[in-house]
CSV table of C-alpha atoms in Angstrom, one decimal:
chain,number,residue,atom,x,y,z
A,1,MET,CA,0.0,0.0,0.0
A,2,GLU,CA,1.3,3.5,-0.9
A,3,PRO,CA,2.2,5.6,2.1
A,4,SER,CA,0.0,8.6,3.0
A,5,ILE,CA,3.1,10.6,3.8
A,6,ALA,CA,6.7,10.0,2.7
A,7,ILE,CA,9.4,11.3,5.0
A,8,ILE,CA,12.8,11.9,3.3
A,9,GLY,CA,15.6,11.4,5.8
A,10,GLY,CA,16.0,8.8,8.6
A,11,GLY,CA,17.8,10.9,11.2
A,12,VAL,CA,16.2,12.0,14.4
A,13,ALA,CA,13.8,14.5,12.8
A,14,GLY,CA,12.5,12.0,10.2
A,15,LEU,CA,12.1,9.2,12.8
A,16,LEU,CA,10.4,11.5,15.3
A,17,THR,CA,7.9,12.6,12.7
A,18,ALA,CA,7.1,9.1,11.6
A,19,VAL,CA,6.6,8.1,15.2
A,20,ALA,CA,4.4,11.0,16.0
A,21,LEU,CA,2.2,10.4,13.0
A,22,GLN,CA,2.0,6.8,13.7
A,23,ARG,CA,0.6,7.4,17.2
A,24,LYS,CA,-2.3,9.2,15.5
A,25,GLY,CA,-2.9,6.3,13.0
A,26,ILE,CA,-1.5,8.3,10.1
A,27,GLU,CA,0.5,6.1,7.7
A,28,ALA,CA,4.0,7.3,6.9
A,29,THR,CA,7.2,5.8,5.4
A,30,VAL,CA,10.7,7.0,6.1
A,31,PHE,CA,13.3,6.8,3.1
A,32,GLU,CA,16.9,7.1,4.2
A,33,GLN,CA,19.8,7.1,1.7
A,34,GLN,CA,22.4,5.6,4.1
A,35,PRO,CA,22.6,2.1,5.4
A,36,ALA,CA,21.1,1.5,8.8
A,37,GLY,CA,23.9,3.0,10.9
A,38,LEU,CA,23.7,4.9,14.2
A,39,LEU,CA,25.3,8.3,15.0
A,40,HIS,CA,27.3,8.8,18.2
A,41,ASN,CA,26.6,12.5,18.6
A,42,CYS,CA,25.6,13.7,22.1
A,43,ILE,CA,22.3,15.6,22.2
A,44,THR,CA,21.2,18.0,25.0
A,45,LEU,CA,17.6,18.2,26.1
A,46,ARG,CA,15.6,20.5,28.4
A,47,THR,CA,12.6,19.5,30.4
A,48,THR,CA,10.2,20.6,27.6
A,49,ALA,CA,11.8,18.1,25.2
A,50,ILE,CA,11.7,15.4,27.7
A,51,ASP,CA,8.0,16.1,28.1
A,52,ARG,CA,7.5,15.8,24.4
A,53,LEU,CA,9.3,12.5,24.2
A,54,HIS,CA,7.0,11.2,27.0
A,55,GLN,CA,4.0,12.4,25.0
A,56,LEU,CA,5.3,10.5,21.9
A,57,GLY,CA,5.7,7.3,24.1
A,58,VAL,CA,9.5,6.9,23.6
A,59,LEU,CA,10.8,8.2,26.9
A,60,ARG,CA,10.8,5.1,29.2
A,61,PRO,CA,13.2,3.0,27.0
A,62,LEU,CA,15.5,6.0,27.0
A,63,LEU,CA,15.8,6.4,30.8
A,64,PRO,CA,18.8,4.2,31.3
A,65,TYR,CA,20.8,6.3,28.9
A,66,ILE,CA,19.9,9.8,30.2
A,67,THR,CA,22.4,11.7,32.3
A,68,THR,CA,21.5,14.8,34.2
A,69,ILE,CA,23.8,17.9,34.0
A,70,ASN,CA,24.0,19.8,37.1
A,71,TYR,CA,27.2,21.8,36.8
A,72,THR,CA,29.2,23.8,34.2
A,73,GLU,CA,32.8,24.7,34.5
A,74,THR,CA,34.5,27.2,32.2
A,75,TYR,CA,38.2,27.4,31.7
A,76,THR,CA,40.7,29.4,29.6
A,77,ALA,CA,42.5,27.8,26.7
A,78,GLN,CA,45.5,27.5,29.0
A,79,GLY,CA,43.6,25.6,31.6
A,80,PHE,CA,42.8,28.3,34.2
A,81,LEU,CA,39.4,28.1,35.9
A,82,ARG,CA,37.1,31.0,35.0
A,83,SER,CA,33.8,30.0,36.6
A,84,ARG,CA,32.0,27.2,38.1
A,85,ARG,CA,28.2,27.3,38.5
A,86,THR,CA,25.1,25.2,39.0
A,87,VAL,CA,23.0,24.8,35.8
A,88,THR,CA,19.7,26.6,36.2
A,89,GLY,CA,16.8,24.4,35.1
A,90,LYS,CA,17.1,20.8,34.3
A,91,THR,CA,19.4,19.7,31.5
A,92,PHE,CA,19.7,16.2,30.2
A,93,VAL,CA,22.2,14.6,27.8
A,94,LEU,CA,22.1,11.3,25.9
A,95,GLU,CA,23.8,9.7,22.9
A,96,GLN,CA,22.0,10.1,19.6
A,97,GLN,CA,22.5,6.5,18.7
A,98,PHE,CA,20.2,5.4,21.6
A,99,LEU,CA,17.4,7.9,20.6
A,100,GLN,CA,17.7,6.6,17.0
A,101,GLN,CA,17.5,3.0,18.1
A,102,VAL,CA,14.4,3.5,20.3
A,103,LEU,CA,12.7,5.5,17.6
A,104,ARG,CA,13.4,2.7,15.0
A,105,GLN,CA,12.1,0.1,17.3
A,106,SER,CA,8.9,2.0,17.7
A,107,LEU,CA,8.2,1.9,14.0
A,108,GLN,CA,6.3,-0.9,12.2
A,109,PRO,CA,8.2,-3.3,9.9
A,110,GLY,CA,8.9,-1.8,6.6
A,111,GLN,CA,8.1,1.7,7.7
A,112,LEU,CA,11.9,2.6,7.5
A,113,GLN,CA,13.5,1.9,4.1
A,114,THR,CA,17.3,2.4,3.9
A,115,GLY,CA,19.4,2.8,0.7
A,116,LYS,CA,16.8,5.0,-0.8
A,117,GLN,CA,18.3,8.3,-2.1
A,118,CYS,CA,15.7,10.6,-3.6
A,119,VAL,CA,16.6,12.3,-6.8
A,120,HIS,CA,13.3,13.8,-8.0
A,121,ILE,CA,9.9,14.7,-6.6
A,122,ASN,CA,7.1,15.1,-9.2
A,123,ARG,CA,4.2,17.2,-8.1
A,124,ILE,CA,1.0,17.4,-10.0
A,125,SER,CA,-2.0,19.4,-8.6
A,126,GLY,CA,-4.7,17.2,-7.3
A,127,LYS,CA,-2.6,14.0,-7.6
A,128,PRO,CA,-0.2,12.2,-5.1
A,129,ALA,CA,3.4,13.2,-5.3
A,130,SER,CA,5.8,10.8,-7.0
A,131,LEU,CA,9.3,10.2,-5.6
A,132,TYR,CA,12.0,8.7,-7.6
A,133,PHE,CA,15.2,7.0,-6.2
A,134,THR,CA,18.7,6.3,-7.5
A,135,ASP,CA,18.0,2.5,-7.5
A,136,GLY,CA,15.2,3.0,-10.1
A,137,SER,CA,12.4,2.6,-7.8
A,138,TYR,CA,9.6,5.1,-7.0
A,139,ALA,CA,6.9,5.8,-4.4
A,140,ALA,CA,3.7,7.9,-4.2
A,141,ALA,CA,2.5,9.9,-1.3
A,142,GLY,CA,-0.2,12.5,-0.4
A,143,ALA,CA,2.6,14.7,1.1
A,144,VAL,CA,6.4,14.8,1.4
A,145,ILE,CA,8.3,15.9,4.4
A,146,GLY,CA,11.9,16.8,3.9
A,147,ALA,CA,13.8,15.9,7.2
A,148,ASP,CA,17.1,15.4,5.4
A,149,GLY,CA,19.4,17.7,7.4
A,150,LEU,CA,21.4,20.8,6.9
A,151,ASN,CA,22.1,20.3,3.3
A,152,SER,CA,18.6,19.2,2.5
A,153,PHE,CA,17.9,17.9,-1.0
A,154,VAL,CA,14.3,18.9,-0.7
A,155,ARG,CA,15.1,22.5,0.4
A,156,LYS,CA,17.7,23.1,-2.2
A,157,ASN,CA,15.6,21.8,-5.2
A,158,TYR,CA,12.1,22.8,-4.3
A,159,PHE,CA,12.3,25.9,-2.1
A,160,THR,CA,13.6,29.2,-3.2
A,161,GLY,CA,15.3,32.2,-1.4
A,162,ASN,CA,17.3,30.0,0.9
A,163,ALA,CA,20.9,30.4,-0.3
A,164,SER,CA,23.6,28.8,1.7
A,165,LEU,CA,26.1,31.2,3.4
A,166,TYR,CA,29.3,30.5,5.4
A,167,ALA,CA,28.6,30.5,9.1
A,168,GLY,CA,31.8,32.2,10.1
A,169,TYR,CA,33.3,29.1,11.9
A,170,VAL,CA,34.0,25.5,11.6
A,171,CYS,CA,32.8,22.8,14.0
A,172,TRP,CA,34.2,19.3,14.7
A,173,LYS,CA,32.4,16.8,16.9
A,174,GLY,CA,33.8,13.7,18.3
A,175,TYR,CA,33.6,11.0,21.0
A,176,ALA,CA,36.3,9.0,22.8
A,177,GLU,CA,36.5,6.6,25.6
A,178,MET,CA,38.9,7.5,28.4
A,179,PRO,CA,39.1,5.1,31.3
A,180,ASN,CA,41.2,7.4,33.5
A,181,SER,CA,39.4,10.5,32.6
A,182,PHE,CA,39.9,13.7,34.6
A,183,PHE,CA,36.4,14.8,33.8
A,184,VAL,CA,33.4,13.9,36.1
A,185,PRO,CA,29.9,12.9,34.9
A,186,GLY,CA,27.2,15.3,35.6
A,187,THR,CA,29.4,18.3,34.6
A,188,ASN,CA,29.8,20.1,31.3
A,189,TYR,CA,33.3,21.5,30.6
A,190,CYS,CA,34.0,24.4,28.3
A,191,PHE,CA,37.6,25.7,27.4
A,192,GLU,CA,37.4,28.9,25.5
A,193,GLN,CA,39.5,31.7,24.0
A,194,ASN,CA,37.7,34.6,22.2
A,195,ASP,CA,35.2,33.1,19.8
A,196,TRP,CA,36.9,29.6,19.9
A,197,TYR,CA,35.8,26.9,22.4
A,198,PHE,CA,36.2,23.3,23.2
A,199,LYS,CA,33.3,21.6,25.0
A,200,VAL,CA,33.3,18.3,26.8
A,201,THR,CA,30.3,16.3,28.0
A,202,VAL,CA,30.8,13.1,30.1
A,203,LEU,CA,28.6,10.2,29.7
A,204,PRO,CA,28.5,6.8,31.5
A,205,GLY,CA,30.9,4.2,30.4
A,206,ASN,CA,34.0,6.6,30.4
A,207,LYS,CA,32.6,8.2,27.2
A,208,LEU,CA,33.5,11.7,26.4
A,209,HIS,CA,31.7,13.7,23.7
A,210,TRP,CA,33.4,16.9,22.5
A,211,GLN,CA,32.7,19.8,20.3
A,212,ALA,CA,35.4,22.1,18.9
A,213,VAL,CA,34.5,25.4,17.2
A,214,ALA,CA,37.1,27.7,15.5
A,215,ALA,CA,36.3,31.0,13.8
A,216,VAL,CA,38.4,30.9,10.6
A,217,ALA,CA,38.2,32.4,7.2
A,218,GLU,CA,36.0,30.7,4.6
A,219,ALA,CA,39.0,29.9,2.4
A,220,ALA,CA,40.7,28.2,5.3
A,221,ALA,CA,37.6,26.2,6.1
A,222,SER,CA,37.2,24.7,2.6
A,223,GLY,CA,40.5,22.8,3.1
A,224,LEU,CA,39.6,21.1,6.4
A,225,ASP,CA,38.4,17.6,7.0
A,226,ALA,CA,37.4,15.3,9.8
A,227,SER,CA,40.8,14.3,11.1
A,228,CYS,CA,42.7,14.6,14.4
A,229,HIS,CA,45.5,16.3,12.4
A,230,HIS,CA,43.3,19.2,11.5
A,231,VAL,CA,41.7,19.6,14.9
A,232,LEU,CA,45.1,19.6,16.6
A,233,ALA,CA,46.3,22.2,14.1
A,234,TYR,CA,43.8,24.6,15.7
A,235,PHE,CA,43.7,23.3,19.3
A,236,GLY,CA,47.1,21.6,19.7
A,237,ASN,CA,48.5,24.5,21.7
A,238,TRP,CA,45.6,24.4,24.3
A,239,CYS,CA,45.9,22.8,27.7
A,240,PRO,CA,46.8,19.2,28.2
A,241,GLU,CA,43.2,18.2,28.9
A,242,VAL,CA,42.1,19.3,25.4
A,243,LYS,CA,45.0,17.7,23.7
A,244,ALA,CA,44.4,14.5,25.6
A,245,VAL,CA,40.8,14.2,24.5
A,246,ILE,CA,41.7,14.9,20.8
A,247,ALA,CA,44.5,12.3,20.9
A,248,ALA,CA,42.2,9.7,22.4
A,249,THR,CA,39.6,10.1,19.6
A,250,ALA,CA,39.9,7.7,16.6
A,251,GLY,CA,39.7,9.2,13.1
A,252,GLU,CA,36.4,7.5,12.4
A,253,CYS,CA,34.9,9.0,15.5
A,254,ILE,CA,35.3,12.6,14.4
A,255,LYS,CA,32.8,14.5,12.2
A,256,LEU,CA,33.3,17.9,10.5
A,257,CYS,CA,29.9,19.6,10.6
A,258,ASP,CA,28.5,21.6,7.7
A,259,TYR,CA,29.6,25.1,7.8
A,260,CYS,CA,27.6,26.6,4.9
A,261,TYR,CA,23.8,26.7,5.3
A,262,PRO,CA,21.0,29.2,5.1
A,263,GLN,CA,21.1,31.7,8.0
A,264,GLU,CA,17.2,32.0,7.8
A,265,VAL,CA,14.6,29.9,6.1
A,266,LYS,CA,11.5,32.0,5.6
A,267,ASN,CA,9.2,29.4,4.2
A,268,ILE,CA,9.1,25.7,5.2
A,269,VAL,CA,6.0,24.6,3.3
A,270,GLN,CA,5.1,24.4,-0.4
A,271,TYR,CA,2.3,22.1,-0.3
A,272,PRO,CA,2.5,19.1,-0.6
A,273,LEU,CA,6.1,19.6,0.5
A,274,ALA,CA,7.2,20.6,4.0
A,275,LEU,CA,10.6,20.8,5.9
A,276,SER,CA,11.4,19.5,9.3
A,277,GLY,CA,14.3,19.4,11.7
A,278,ASP,CA,17.6,20.9,10.6
A,279,ALA,CA,16.3,21.1,7.1
A,280,ALA,CA,13.8,23.7,8.3
A,281,HIS,CA,15.8,25.4,11.0
A,282,PRO,CA,19.5,25.1,10.0
A,283,MET,CA,20.5,28.3,11.8
A,284,LEU,CA,19.6,26.7,15.1
A,285,GLN,CA,21.4,23.4,14.8
A,286,GLN,CA,24.7,24.5,16.5
A,287,GLN,CA,23.0,26.1,19.5
A,288,ASP,CA,22.8,24.0,22.7
A,289,CYS,CA,19.5,22.2,23.1
A,290,MET,CA,18.2,23.8,19.9
A,291,GLY,CA,18.5,21.3,17.0
A,292,VAL,CA,16.8,18.2,18.4
A,293,THR,CA,14.4,20.3,20.5
A,294,GLN,CA,13.2,21.9,17.3
A,295,ALA,CA,12.9,18.6,15.5
A,296,ILE,CA,10.8,17.3,18.4
A,297,GLU,CA,8.4,20.4,18.3
A,298,ASP,CA,8.2,20.0,14.5
A,299,ALA,CA,7.0,16.4,14.8
A,300,VAL,CA,4.5,17.2,17.5
A,301,CYS,CA,3.1,20.1,15.5
A,302,LEU,CA,2.8,18.1,12.3
A,303,GLN,CA,1.0,15.4,14.4
A,304,TYR,CA,-1.5,17.8,15.7
A,305,MET,CA,-2.2,19.6,12.4
A,306,ILE,CA,-2.5,16.5,10.2
A,307,ALA,CA,-4.6,14.7,12.8
A,308,ARG,CA,-7.0,17.6,13.0
A,309,TYR,CA,-7.2,18.8,9.3
A,310,GLY,CA,-5.9,15.7,7.4
A,311,ILE,CA,-3.3,15.9,4.7
A,312,THR,CA,-4.4,19.2,3.4
A,313,SER,CA,-2.9,22.6,2.6
A,314,LYS,CA,-4.7,24.0,5.6
A,315,ALA,CA,-2.8,21.6,8.0
A,316,PHE,CA,0.5,22.4,6.4
A,317,ALA,CA,-0.1,26.2,6.4
A,318,GLY,CA,-0.9,25.9,10.2
A,319,TYR,CA,2.3,24.0,10.7
A,320,GLU,CA,4.3,26.6,8.9
A,321,LYS,CA,2.7,29.5,10.8
A,322,SER,CA,3.3,27.9,14.1
A,323,ARG,CA,6.9,26.7,13.6
A,324,VAL,CA,8.3,29.7,11.7
A,325,GLY,CA,7.1,32.2,14.3
A,326,GLN,CA,8.3,30.1,17.3
A,327,CYS,CA,11.8,29.7,15.6
A,328,ARG,CA,12.1,33.4,15.0
A,329,ARG,CA,11.4,34.0,18.7
A,330,SER,CA,14.1,31.5,19.6
A,331,ILE,CA,16.6,33.2,17.2
A,332,GLY,CA,15.8,36.6,18.8
A,333,LEU,CA,16.3,35.2,22.3
A,334,GLN,CA,19.5,33.6,21.2
A,335,LYS,CA,20.9,36.8,19.7
A,336,ILE,CA,20.2,38.6,23.0
A,337,LYS,CA,21.9,35.8,24.9
A,338,ASN,CA,24.9,36.0,22.6
A,339,ALA,CA,25.1,39.7,23.1
A,340,GLU,CA,25.0,39.4,26.9
A,341,THR,CA,27.7,36.7,26.6
A,342,LYS,CA,30.0,39.1,24.7
A,343,VAL,CA,29.5,41.9,27.2
A,344,TYR,CA,30.3,39.4,30.1
A,345,SER,CA,33.3,38.1,28.2
A,346,SER,CA,34.8,41.6,27.7
A,347,ILE,CA,34.3,42.4,31.4
A,348,ARG,CA,35.8,39.1,32.4
A,349,THR,CA,38.8,39.6,30.2
A,350,VAL,CA,39.5,43.0,31.9
A,351,LEU,CA,39.1,41.4,35.3
A,352,GLU,CA,41.5,38.5,34.4
A,353,ARG,CA,44.3,41.1,33.5
A,354,VAL,CA,44.1,42.9,36.9
A,355,TRP,CA,43.0,40.0,39.2
A,356,ARG,CA,45.5,38.8,41.6
A,357,PRO,CA,47.0,35.3,40.8
A,358,GLY,CA,45.6,32.6,43.1
A,359,MET,CA,42.0,33.9,42.9
A,360,VAL,CA,39.2,32.0,41.1
A,361,PHE,CA,40.0,33.4,37.7
A,362,HIS,CA,43.5,31.8,37.9
A,363,GLU,CA,42.8,28.4,39.6
A,364,THR,CA,45.0,26.0,37.8
A,365,ILE,CA,43.7,22.6,36.7
A,366,GLU,CA,45.6,19.6,38.2
A,367,TYR,CA,47.0,17.8,35.1
A,368,ASP,CA,47.6,14.5,36.9
A,369,CYS,CA,44.7,12.2,35.8
A,370,GLU,CA,44.5,10.0,38.9
A,371,SER,CA,44.8,12.8,41.5
A,372,ARG,CA,42.3,15.0,39.6
A,373,SER,CA,39.7,12.2,39.3
A,374,ALA,CA,40.1,11.4,43.0
A,375,ALA,CA,39.8,15.1,44.0
A,376,ARG,CA,36.8,15.6,41.8
A,377,ALA,CA,35.0,12.4,43.0
A,378,THR,CA,35.2,13.5,46.6
A,379,ARG,CA,34.4,17.2,46.2
A,380,GLN,CA,30.9,17.9,47.5
A,381,PRO,CA,28.9,20.9,46.4
A,382,ALA,CA,27.0,23.1,48.9
A,383,GLY,CA,23.7,21.5,49.8
A,384,GLY,CA,24.4,17.9,49.0
A,385,ALA,CA,26.3,15.3,46.9
A,386,ARG,CA,27.0,15.9,43.3
A,387,ASN,CA,24.7,14.0,40.9
A,388,THR,CA,27.0,12.0,38.7
A,389,GLY,CA,24.8,9.4,37.1
A,390,HIS,CA,21.4,8.5,35.8
A,391,LEU,CA,18.0,9.5,37.1
A,392,PRO,CA,17.2,7.9,40.4
A,393,GLY,CA,15.9,4.2,40.1
A,394,HIS,CA,12.7,4.8,42.0
A,395,LEU,CA,11.8,7.6,39.6
A,396,GLN,CA,12.2,5.3,36.6
A,397,GLN,CA,9.1,3.4,37.7
A,398,ASP,CA,6.9,6.4,38.1
A,399,ALA,CA,3.9,6.3,35.8
A,400,ARG,CA,4.1,10.1,35.1
A,401,PRO,CA,7.7,10.9,34.3
A,402,VAL,CA,7.0,14.6,33.4
A,403,GLN,CA,6.3,15.4,37.1
A,404,TRP,CA,9.4,14.0,38.4
A,405,LEU,CA,11.6,15.7,35.8
A,406,GLN,CA,10.2,19.2,36.6
């Protein structure tokens, strides 16, 4: 039977959309061009996103893999402590592979088709859209949702006015296993210098997920690739912690993120086509908690609109109005936050120049792995012990997880 909705892209956005529609009895098939592999990215979620995952019925299988982040520590590139603070609000992290795995298991057999690279979409008014693939096959659908990432095939070929621009920086992501790590679970670490930074998130099993961002010229960015050599070329003179993490990362565990994408997408619907996830909001994908959160909100919004109005232009118009408006507000809030961060950074730089050595701005990291790990493990924050693991076991059995996460 031909699917009512075809979803191009089997990443988190595409799978979330399929699961959301399935819960309302709406038939959808996901077409993914890559084999059935899993990504090892680390994703950050706020309480709202956790609430939505519970609403979609996929939260409970994810509970063993969720880690709570309670602390953030910021250091200079040379390894001097700048600040240590408690995270306001609840922040959670988990590996993307586990989210993908749970979402795939939630689909019906045959609902996810891999090795299907779409090369053309034929749209005729009043008739189902036809999708053609590189293997010579085709499929028909009442509507097509492009959830195929930053460099979306659907957006590039069927939406106008969304020219890709250089973001102004390059970003590498990677993961490594370090049994004798000097980092502690439950804490985010950020080493920064001007507009450059190196972030480390600790997950159970001695796993470290890191993100390195360097502001370089576009000409220099075009010659980079996903290798330790190029990452060390920019971050090799930073503190030993940063170099140790990069050195412990295998080449196949490093990803160079796309650095050219539209800075704003003004329209995400041209019925019967629609965009979702990073394809719809590429400008938000590098912001903490933004990329996956927006994909979750897209899926829930599509679920509501299509369940209420059917596969119609009215449903898709309502989806576009809701999501574009909300993302513009998110962008505005992010710009305000970035401006505040720059002001704070300027003031902090001046203070660091005049602050007396030995104070908090110049607290040196202990570079000995064993002594640092022991010191960190025994250090207690004011008001109780540090949360270094999963959600409490008794909470995992609660029938209403939203309440115990708030």
